[in-house]
Coordinates of C-alpha atoms in Angstrom, one line a residue:
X1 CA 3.9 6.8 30.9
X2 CA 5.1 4.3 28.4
X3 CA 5.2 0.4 29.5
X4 CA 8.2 -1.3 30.5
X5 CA 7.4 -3.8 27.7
X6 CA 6.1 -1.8 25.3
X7 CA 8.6 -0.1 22.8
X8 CA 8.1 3.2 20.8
X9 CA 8.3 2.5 17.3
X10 CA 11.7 3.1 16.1
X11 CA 10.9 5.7 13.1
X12 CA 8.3 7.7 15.3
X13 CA 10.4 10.5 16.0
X14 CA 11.8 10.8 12.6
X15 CA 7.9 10.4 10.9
X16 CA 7.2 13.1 13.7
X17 CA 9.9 15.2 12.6
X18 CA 9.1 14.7 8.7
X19 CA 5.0 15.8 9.6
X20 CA 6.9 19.0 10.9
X21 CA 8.2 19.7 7.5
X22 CA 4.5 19.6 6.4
X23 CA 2.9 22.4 8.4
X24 CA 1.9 19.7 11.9
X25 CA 2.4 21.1 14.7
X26 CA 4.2 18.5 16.4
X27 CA 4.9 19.6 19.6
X28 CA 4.8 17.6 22.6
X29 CA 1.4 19.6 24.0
X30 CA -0.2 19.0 20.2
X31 CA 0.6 15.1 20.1
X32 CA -1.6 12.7 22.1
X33 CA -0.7 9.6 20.6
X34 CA 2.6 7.2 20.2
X35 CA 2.8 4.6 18.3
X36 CA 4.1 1.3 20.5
X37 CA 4.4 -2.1 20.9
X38 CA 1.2 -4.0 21.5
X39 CA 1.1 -5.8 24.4
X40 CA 0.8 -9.8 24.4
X41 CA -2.4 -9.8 26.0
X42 CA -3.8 -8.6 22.3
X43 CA -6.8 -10.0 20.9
X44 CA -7.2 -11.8 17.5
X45 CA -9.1 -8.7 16.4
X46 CA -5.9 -6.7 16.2
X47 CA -3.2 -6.4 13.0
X48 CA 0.0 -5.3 13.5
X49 CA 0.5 -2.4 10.9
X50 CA 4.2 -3.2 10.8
X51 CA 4.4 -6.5 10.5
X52 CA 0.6 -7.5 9.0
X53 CA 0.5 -10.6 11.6
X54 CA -2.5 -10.9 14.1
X55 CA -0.9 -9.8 16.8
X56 CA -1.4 -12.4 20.3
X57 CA 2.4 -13.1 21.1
X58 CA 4.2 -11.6 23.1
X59 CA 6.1 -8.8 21.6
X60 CA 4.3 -8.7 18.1
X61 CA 3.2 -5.5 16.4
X62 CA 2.6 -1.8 17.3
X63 CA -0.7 0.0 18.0
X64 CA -1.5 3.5 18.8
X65 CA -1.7 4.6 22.4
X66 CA -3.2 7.9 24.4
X67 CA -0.2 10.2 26.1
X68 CA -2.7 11.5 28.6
X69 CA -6.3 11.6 28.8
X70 CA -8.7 12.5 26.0
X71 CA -11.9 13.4 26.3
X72 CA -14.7 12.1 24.2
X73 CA -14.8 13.4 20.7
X74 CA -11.7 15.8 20.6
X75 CA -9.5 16.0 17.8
X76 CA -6.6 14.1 18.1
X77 CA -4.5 14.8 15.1
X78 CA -4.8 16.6 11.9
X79 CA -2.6 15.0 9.1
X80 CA -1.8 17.9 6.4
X81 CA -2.8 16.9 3.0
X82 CA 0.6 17.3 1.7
X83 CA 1.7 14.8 3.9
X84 CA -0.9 11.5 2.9
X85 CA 0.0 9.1 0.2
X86 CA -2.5 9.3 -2.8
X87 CA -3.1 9.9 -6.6
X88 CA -2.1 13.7 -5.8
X89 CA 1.0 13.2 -4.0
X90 CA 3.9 9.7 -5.2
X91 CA 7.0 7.2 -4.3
X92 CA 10.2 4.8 -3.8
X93 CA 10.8 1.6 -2.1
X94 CA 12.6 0.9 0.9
X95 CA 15.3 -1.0 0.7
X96 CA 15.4 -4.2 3.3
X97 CA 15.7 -2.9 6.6
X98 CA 17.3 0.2 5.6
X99 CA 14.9 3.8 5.8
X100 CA 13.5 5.0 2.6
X101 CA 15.3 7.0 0.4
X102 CA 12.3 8.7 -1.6
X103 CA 13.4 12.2 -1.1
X104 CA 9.9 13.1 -0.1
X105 CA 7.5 10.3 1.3
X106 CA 10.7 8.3 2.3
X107 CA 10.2 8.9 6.3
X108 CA 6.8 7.6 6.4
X109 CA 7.2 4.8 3.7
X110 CA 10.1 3.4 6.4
X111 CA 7.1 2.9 8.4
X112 CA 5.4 0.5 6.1
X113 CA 5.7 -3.1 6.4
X114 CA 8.9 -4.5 4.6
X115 CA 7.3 -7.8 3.6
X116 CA 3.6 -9.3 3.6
X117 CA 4.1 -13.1 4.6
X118 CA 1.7 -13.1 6.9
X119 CA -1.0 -12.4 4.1
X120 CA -2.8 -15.1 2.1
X121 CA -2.5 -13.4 -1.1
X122 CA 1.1 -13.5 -0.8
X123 CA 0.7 -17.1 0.0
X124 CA -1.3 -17.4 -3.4
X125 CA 0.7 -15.3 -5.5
X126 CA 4.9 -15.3 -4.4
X127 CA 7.4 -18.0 -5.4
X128 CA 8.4 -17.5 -1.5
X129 CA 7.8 -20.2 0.8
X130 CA 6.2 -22.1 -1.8
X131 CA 5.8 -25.7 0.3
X132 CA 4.7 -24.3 3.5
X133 CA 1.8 -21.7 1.6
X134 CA 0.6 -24.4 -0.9
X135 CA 0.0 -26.2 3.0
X136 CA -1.9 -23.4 4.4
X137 CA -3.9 -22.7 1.7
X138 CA -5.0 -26.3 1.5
X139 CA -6.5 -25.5 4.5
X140 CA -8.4 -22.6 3.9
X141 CA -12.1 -23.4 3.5
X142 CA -13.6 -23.4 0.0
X143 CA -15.6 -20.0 0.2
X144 CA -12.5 -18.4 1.8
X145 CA -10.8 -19.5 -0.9
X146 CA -12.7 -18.6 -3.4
X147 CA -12.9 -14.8 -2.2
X148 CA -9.2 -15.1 -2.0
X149 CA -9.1 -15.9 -6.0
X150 CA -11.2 -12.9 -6.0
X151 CA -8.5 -10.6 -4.2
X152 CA -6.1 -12.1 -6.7
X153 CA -7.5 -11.7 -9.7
X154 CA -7.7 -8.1 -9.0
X155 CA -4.4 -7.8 -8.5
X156 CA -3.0 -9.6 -11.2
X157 CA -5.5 -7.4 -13.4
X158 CA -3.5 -4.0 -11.7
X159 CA -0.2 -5.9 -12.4
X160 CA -0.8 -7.2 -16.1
X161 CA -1.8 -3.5 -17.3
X162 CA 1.6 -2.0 -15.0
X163 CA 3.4 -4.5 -16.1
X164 CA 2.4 -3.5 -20.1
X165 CA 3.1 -0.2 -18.7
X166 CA 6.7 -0.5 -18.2
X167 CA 7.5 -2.9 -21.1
X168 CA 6.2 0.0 -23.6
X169 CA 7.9 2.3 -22.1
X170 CA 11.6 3.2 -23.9
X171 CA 14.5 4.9 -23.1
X172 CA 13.5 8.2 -24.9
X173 CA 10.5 8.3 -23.2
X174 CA 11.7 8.5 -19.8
X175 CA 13.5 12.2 -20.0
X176 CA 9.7 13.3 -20.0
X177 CA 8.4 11.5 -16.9
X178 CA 8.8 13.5 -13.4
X179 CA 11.3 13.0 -11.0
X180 CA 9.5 10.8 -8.8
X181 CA 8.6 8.3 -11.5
X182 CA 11.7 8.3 -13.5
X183 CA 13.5 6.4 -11.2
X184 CA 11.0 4.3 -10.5
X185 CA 10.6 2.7 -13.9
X186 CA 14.3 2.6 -14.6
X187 CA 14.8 0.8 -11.6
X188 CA 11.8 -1.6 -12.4
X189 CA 13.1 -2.5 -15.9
X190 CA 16.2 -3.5 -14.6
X191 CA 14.7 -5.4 -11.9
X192 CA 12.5 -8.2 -14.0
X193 CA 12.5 -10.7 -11.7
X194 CA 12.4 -8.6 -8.2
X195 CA 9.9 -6.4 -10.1
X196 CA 6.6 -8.1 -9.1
X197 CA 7.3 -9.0 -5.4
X198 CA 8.0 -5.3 -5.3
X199 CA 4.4 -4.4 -7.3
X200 CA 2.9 -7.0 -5.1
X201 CA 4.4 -5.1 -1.3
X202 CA 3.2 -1.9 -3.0
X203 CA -0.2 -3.3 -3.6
X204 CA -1.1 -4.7 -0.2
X205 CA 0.3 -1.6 1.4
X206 CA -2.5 0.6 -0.6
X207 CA -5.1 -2.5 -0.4
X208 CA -4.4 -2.8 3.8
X209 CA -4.2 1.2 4.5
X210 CA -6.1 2.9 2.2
X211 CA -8.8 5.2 3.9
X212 CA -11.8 7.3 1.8
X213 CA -10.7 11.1 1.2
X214 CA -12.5 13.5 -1.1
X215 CA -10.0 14.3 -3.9
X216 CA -11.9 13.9 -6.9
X217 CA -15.2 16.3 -7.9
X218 CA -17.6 13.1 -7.9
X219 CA -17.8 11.5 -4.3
X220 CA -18.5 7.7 -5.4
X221 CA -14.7 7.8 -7.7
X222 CA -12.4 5.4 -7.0
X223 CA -9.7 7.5 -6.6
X224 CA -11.1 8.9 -3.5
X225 CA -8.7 6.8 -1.1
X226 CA -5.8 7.8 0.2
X227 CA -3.0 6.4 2.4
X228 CA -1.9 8.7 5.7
X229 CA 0.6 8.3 7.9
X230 CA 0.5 7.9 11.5
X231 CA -3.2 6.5 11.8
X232 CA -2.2 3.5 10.1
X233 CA -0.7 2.7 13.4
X234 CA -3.9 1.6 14.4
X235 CA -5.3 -1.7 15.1
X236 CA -8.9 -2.8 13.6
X237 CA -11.7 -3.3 16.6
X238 CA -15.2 -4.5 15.7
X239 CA -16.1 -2.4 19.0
X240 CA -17.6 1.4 18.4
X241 CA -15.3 2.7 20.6
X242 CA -12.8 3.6 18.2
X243 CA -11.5 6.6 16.3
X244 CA -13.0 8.3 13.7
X245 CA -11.6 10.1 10.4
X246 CA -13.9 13.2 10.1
X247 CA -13.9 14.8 6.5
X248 CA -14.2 18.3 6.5
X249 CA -17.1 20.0 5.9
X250 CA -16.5 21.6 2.5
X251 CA -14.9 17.8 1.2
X252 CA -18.3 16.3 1.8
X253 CA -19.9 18.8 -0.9
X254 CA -17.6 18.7 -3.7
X255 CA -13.8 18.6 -4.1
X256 CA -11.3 20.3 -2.5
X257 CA -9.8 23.3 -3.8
X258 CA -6.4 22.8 -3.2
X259 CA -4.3 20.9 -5.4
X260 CA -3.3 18.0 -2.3
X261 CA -7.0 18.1 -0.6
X262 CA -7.4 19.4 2.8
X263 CA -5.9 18.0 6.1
X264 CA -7.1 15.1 7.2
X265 CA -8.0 14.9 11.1
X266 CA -9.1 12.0 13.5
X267 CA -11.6 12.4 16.5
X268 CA -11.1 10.4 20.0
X269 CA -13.6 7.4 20.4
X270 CA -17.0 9.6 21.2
X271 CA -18.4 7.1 23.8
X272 CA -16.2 7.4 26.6
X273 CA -12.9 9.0 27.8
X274 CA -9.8 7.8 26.2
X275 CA -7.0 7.4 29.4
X276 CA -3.2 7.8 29.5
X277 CA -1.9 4.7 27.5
X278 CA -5.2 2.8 25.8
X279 CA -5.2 1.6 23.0
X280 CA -6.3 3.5 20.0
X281 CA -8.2 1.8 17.3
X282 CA -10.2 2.3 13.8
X283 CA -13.1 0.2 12.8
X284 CA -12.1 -1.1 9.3
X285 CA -15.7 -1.6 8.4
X286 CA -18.1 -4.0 9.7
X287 CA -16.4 -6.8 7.9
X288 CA -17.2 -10.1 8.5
X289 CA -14.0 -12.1 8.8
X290 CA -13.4 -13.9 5.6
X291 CA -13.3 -9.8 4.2
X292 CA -10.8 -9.0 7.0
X293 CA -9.1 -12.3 6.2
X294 CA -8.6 -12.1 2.2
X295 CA -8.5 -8.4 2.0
X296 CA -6.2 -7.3 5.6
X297 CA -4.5 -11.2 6.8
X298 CA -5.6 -10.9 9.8
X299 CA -9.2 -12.7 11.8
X300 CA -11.6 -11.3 14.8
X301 CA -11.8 -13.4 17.6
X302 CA -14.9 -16.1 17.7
X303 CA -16.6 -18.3 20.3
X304 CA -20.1 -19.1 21.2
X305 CA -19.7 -16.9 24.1
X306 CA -19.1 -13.9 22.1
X307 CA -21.4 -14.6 19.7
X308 CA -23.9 -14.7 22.8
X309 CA -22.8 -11.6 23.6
X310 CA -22.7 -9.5 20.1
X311 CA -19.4 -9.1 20.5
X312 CA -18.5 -11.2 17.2
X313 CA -20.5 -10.6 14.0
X314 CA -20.5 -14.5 13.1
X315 CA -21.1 -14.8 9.2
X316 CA -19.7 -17.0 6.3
X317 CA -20.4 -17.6 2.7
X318 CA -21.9 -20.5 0.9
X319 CA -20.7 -19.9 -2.5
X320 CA -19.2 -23.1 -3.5
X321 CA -22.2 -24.8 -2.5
X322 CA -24.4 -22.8 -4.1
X323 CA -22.4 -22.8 -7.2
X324 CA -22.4 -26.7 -7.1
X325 CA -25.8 -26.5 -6.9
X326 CA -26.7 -24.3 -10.4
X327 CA -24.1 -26.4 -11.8
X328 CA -25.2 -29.5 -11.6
X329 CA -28.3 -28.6 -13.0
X330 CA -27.5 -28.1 -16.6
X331 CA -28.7 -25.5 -19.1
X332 CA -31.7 -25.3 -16.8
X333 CA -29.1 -23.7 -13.8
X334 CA -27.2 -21.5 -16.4
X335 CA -30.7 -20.0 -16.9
X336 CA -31.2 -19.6 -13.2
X337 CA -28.1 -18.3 -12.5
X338 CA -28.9 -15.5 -15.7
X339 CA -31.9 -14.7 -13.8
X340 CA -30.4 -14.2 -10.7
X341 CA -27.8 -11.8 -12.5
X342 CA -30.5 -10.2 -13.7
X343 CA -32.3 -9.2 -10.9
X344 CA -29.1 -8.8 -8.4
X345 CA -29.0 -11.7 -6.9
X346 CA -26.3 -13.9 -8.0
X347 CA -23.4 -14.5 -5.4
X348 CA -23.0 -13.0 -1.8
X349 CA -25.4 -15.8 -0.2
X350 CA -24.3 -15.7 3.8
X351 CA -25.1 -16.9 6.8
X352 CA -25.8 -14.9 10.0
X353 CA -25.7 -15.1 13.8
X354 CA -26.4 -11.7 13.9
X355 CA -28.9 -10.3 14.5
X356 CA -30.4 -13.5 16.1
X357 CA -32.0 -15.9 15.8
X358 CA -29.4 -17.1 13.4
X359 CA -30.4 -17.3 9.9
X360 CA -29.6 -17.1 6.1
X361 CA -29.6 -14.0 4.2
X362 CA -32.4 -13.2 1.8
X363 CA -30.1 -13.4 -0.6
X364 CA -29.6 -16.9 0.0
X365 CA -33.2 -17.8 0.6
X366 CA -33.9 -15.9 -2.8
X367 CA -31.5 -18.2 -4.8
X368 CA -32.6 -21.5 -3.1
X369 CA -35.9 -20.6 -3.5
X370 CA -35.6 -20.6 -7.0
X371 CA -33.6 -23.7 -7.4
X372 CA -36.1 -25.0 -6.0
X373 CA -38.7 -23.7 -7.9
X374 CA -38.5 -26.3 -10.9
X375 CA -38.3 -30.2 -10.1
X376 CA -35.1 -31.7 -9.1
X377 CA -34.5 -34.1 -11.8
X378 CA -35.5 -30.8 -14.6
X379 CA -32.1 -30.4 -16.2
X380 CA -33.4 -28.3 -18.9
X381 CA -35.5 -24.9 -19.2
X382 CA -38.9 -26.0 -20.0
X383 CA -41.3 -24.0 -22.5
X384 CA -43.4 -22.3 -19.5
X385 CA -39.9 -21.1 -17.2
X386 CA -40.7 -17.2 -17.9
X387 CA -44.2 -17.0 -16.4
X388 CA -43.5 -19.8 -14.1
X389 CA -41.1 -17.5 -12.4
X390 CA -43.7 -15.1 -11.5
X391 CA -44.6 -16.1 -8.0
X392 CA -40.5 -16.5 -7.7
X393 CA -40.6 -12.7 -8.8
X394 CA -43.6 -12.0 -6.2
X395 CA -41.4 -13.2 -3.1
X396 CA -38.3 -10.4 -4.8
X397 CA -41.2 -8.0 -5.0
X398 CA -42.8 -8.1 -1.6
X399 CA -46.0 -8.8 -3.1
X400 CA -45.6 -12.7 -1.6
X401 CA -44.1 -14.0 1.7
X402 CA -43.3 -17.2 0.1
X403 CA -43.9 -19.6 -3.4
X404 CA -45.6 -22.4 -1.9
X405 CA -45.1 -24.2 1.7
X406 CA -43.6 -27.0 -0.2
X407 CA -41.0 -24.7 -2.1
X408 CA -40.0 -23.1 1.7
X409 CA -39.6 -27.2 3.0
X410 CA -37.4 -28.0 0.1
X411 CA -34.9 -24.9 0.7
X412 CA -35.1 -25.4 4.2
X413 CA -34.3 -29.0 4.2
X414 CA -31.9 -27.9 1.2
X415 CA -29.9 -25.5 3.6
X416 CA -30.0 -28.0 6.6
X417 CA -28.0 -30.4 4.2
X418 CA -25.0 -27.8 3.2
X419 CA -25.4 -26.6 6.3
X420 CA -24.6 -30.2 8.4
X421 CA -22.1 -31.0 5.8
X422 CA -20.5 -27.5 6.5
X423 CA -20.6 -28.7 10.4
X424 CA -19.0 -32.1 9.5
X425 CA -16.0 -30.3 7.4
X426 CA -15.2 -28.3 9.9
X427 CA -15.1 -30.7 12.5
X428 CA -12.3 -32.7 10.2
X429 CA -10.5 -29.7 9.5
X430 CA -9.9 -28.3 13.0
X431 CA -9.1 -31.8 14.2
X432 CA -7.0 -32.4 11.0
X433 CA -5.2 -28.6 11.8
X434 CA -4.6 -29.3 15.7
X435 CA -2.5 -32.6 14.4
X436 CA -0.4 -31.2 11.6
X437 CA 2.9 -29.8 12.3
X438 CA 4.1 -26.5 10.9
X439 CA 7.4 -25.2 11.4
X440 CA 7.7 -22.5 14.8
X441 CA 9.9 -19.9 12.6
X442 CA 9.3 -17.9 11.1
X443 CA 6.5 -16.9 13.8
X444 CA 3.9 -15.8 11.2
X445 CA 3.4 -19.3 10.4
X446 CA 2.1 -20.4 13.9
X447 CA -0.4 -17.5 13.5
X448 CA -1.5 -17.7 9.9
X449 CA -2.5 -22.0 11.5
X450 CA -4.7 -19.9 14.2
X451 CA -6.0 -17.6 12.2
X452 CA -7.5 -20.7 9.4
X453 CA -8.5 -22.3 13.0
X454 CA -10.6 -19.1 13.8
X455 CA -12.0 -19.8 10.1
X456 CA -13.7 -22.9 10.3
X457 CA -14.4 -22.2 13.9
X458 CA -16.5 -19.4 12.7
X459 CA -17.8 -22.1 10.1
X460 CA -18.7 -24.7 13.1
X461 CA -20.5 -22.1 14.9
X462 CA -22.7 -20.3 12.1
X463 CA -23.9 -23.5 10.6
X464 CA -24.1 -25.4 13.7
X465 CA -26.2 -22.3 14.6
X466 CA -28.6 -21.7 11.5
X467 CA -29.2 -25.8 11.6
X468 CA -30.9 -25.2 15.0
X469 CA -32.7 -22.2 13.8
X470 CA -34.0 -24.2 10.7
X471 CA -35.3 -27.1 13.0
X472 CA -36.9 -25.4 15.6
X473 CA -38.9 -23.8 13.0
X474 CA -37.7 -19.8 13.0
X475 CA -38.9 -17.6 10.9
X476 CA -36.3 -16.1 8.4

């Protein structure tokens, strides 16, 4: 029985009723689920499809709940193909708060988010709010921010070649487009300035909801993802009791053979019994929380305690350190960083709680270890570098634990260095963050300051953590 607090989502029935049209049987003996207001008890490892804010106040976001007992590993829906959102379906924006009018997605597109405020991108990239994001993202810390560039660059490189798109586009030429699109690209011609901020509420819908589907004949193609209505309801857990999409037998072979794919269908968590109203959830990936940060806008929670526990993954990224480093070493660290290009190592240097004890990836210890495999004060690349970097090559090999024990003290007491001063920032960041003032509405704004607090708690934690490793001696 539903919650006195909790709310059914005010387009459920009519999303219901629209999956009907499809082929679903959407009776009340074939539906398990409802989607419903979280309750305020809600983690920090939960998003609120509707809204894109972490969801910890009372009253904020829906999640998926169970009707009535499930039992482990049943199917729980099956979402007909002609029903999901992808390359092989198509679409029209909603209007404020008013339901879609697209004449054939427009039930479940009213059940998208109508703005993305909450998300850092938007933040980085809308004319909206501009004195209150340039604040947050002051905040951020540098490799978050950096992976947020990252987001952003790929989505101004979709919007520059859409945006080309419509501009070459003339009047004679629309007559020829389909019905769906038409529209579409009248509208956005006459729409200039609203047409990005639309492109950009499109874009985070696909980039926050888009799930792998078999559509194409080669399994690795991009255009395998698809968005489907429904399970996008659900939260994210980093727990493996969670949901699971299961792809048809014949879609993991080759491509489907109908035109729209075939129905897409969700298990019940395996592990255990699912009771009358919990909470259903998906595992977005194991994503450490600067991905879930940049990519969805929302954090996992963090503490020593859960970290203790395994019940937080606990990793962060020291690119603009490490990017310092090369840098300030001349032509002699543009051929280091070619090398490292070269044989795959260049970027994606982390740090780890987990598994412990807590250490750096080999990534990491790869890259330092060949920074610090020429003197210091070299700033050039000197006549010998190519067969000087075979017992560099030996440790990428496996043919060699290590270059020399004097190379290993030097990274080590490298990393302790970035990784005290990562300690230190934090510190002044968290107490700079608990001082400053935001403004209480809109709400989004309180949580976006938690969420950047989770961040450099997480950075506090790991660093604090992989210092003690590297003193008490570990092993990596």
């Amino acid at each position: 029985m539903t919650d006195a607090l909790q709310q059914v989502h005010p387009d459920w029935q009519t999303l219901l009723d629209w999956l009907a049209t499809h082929g679903m049987d959407t009776s009340s003996a074939a539906i398990s689920i409802q989607a419903r207001t979280s309750p305020g008890s809600s983690s920090l490892s939960r998003v609120t499809p509707h809204s894109n804010i972490v969801v910890q106040l009372e009253g904020a976001g829906y999640g998926l709940f169970a009707l009535r007992n499930c039992d482990p590993a049943i199917q729980l829906l099956s979402v007909p193909a002609s029903a999901l959102l992808n390359m092989a379906t198509l679409s029209n924006l909603p209007n404020g708060s008013q339901p879609s009018s697209d004449p054939i997605f427009g039930p479940y597109i009213s059940t998208l988010p109508r703005d993305f405020e909450s998300h850092p991108l938007t933040w980085l990239c809308s004319g909206k709010l501009e004195n209150t994001s340039s604040l947050l993202l002051s905040y951020l810390p540098p490799s978050i921010a950096l992976a947020l560039q990252e987001v952003c660059n790929r989505y101004r490189s979709d919007w520059a070649i859409v945006k080309q798109y419509i501009q070459q586009q003339q009047s004679n030429f629309l007559p020829s487009l389909c019905e769906i699109v038409r529209p579409v690209i009248r509208a956005l011609q006459l729409k200039a300035t609203q047409c990005e901020e639309d492109f950009l509420w499109a874009w985070l819908n696909v980039n926050t909801r888009c799930l792998y589907y078999r559509l194409t004949q080669l399994a690795s193609d991009k255009d395998n993802v698809t968005m489907c209505p429904v399970i996008d309801f659900a939260n994210h857990t980093n727990h493996s009791n969670h949901m699971s999409p299961q792809e048809p037998i014949a879609g993991r072979t080759k491509a489907p053979s109908k035109s729209y794919g075939l129905n897409f269908q969700f298990i019940s968590p395996s592990s255990t019994v699912t009771k009358q109203d919990d909470e259903l959830f998906l595992k977005y990936g194991a994503h450490s929380n600067q991905i879930l940060f940049v990519e969805y806008g929302f954090v996992s929670e963090i503490s020593a305690e859960l970290l203790l526990r395994g019940d937080a993954i606990g990793q962060i990224a020291l690119q603009s350190e490490l990017l310092d480093l090369f840098e300030s070493r001349g032509k002699l660290g543009a051929w280091m960083k070619d090398i490292l290009r070269t044989e795959g190592y260049w970027g994606d240097w982390t740090l780890h709680c987990q598994p412990p004890p807590a250490h750096p990836s080999f990534r990491l210890i790869t890259a330092l270890r060949l920074y610090h495999h020429f003197p210091i004060k070299e700033m050039t690349v000197p006549p010998n570098a190519a067969s000087a970097l075979e017992s560099w090559m030996a440790t990428i090999m496996g043919t060699s634990e290590k270059i020399s024990e004097e190379n290993e003290e030097a990274w080590r007491n490298s990393l302790l260095r970035i990784c005290r001063k990562r300690a230190s920032d934090a510190k002044s960041a968290l107490s700079s963050l608990k001082r400053k003032m935001y403004p209480s509405n809109p709400t989004w704004i309180s949580l976006a300051k938690q969420n950047i607090m989770t961040l450099w708690e997480e950075e506090l934690l790991v660093s604090t953590q992989v210092s003690d490793s590297i003193l008490q001696h570990e092993e990596f």
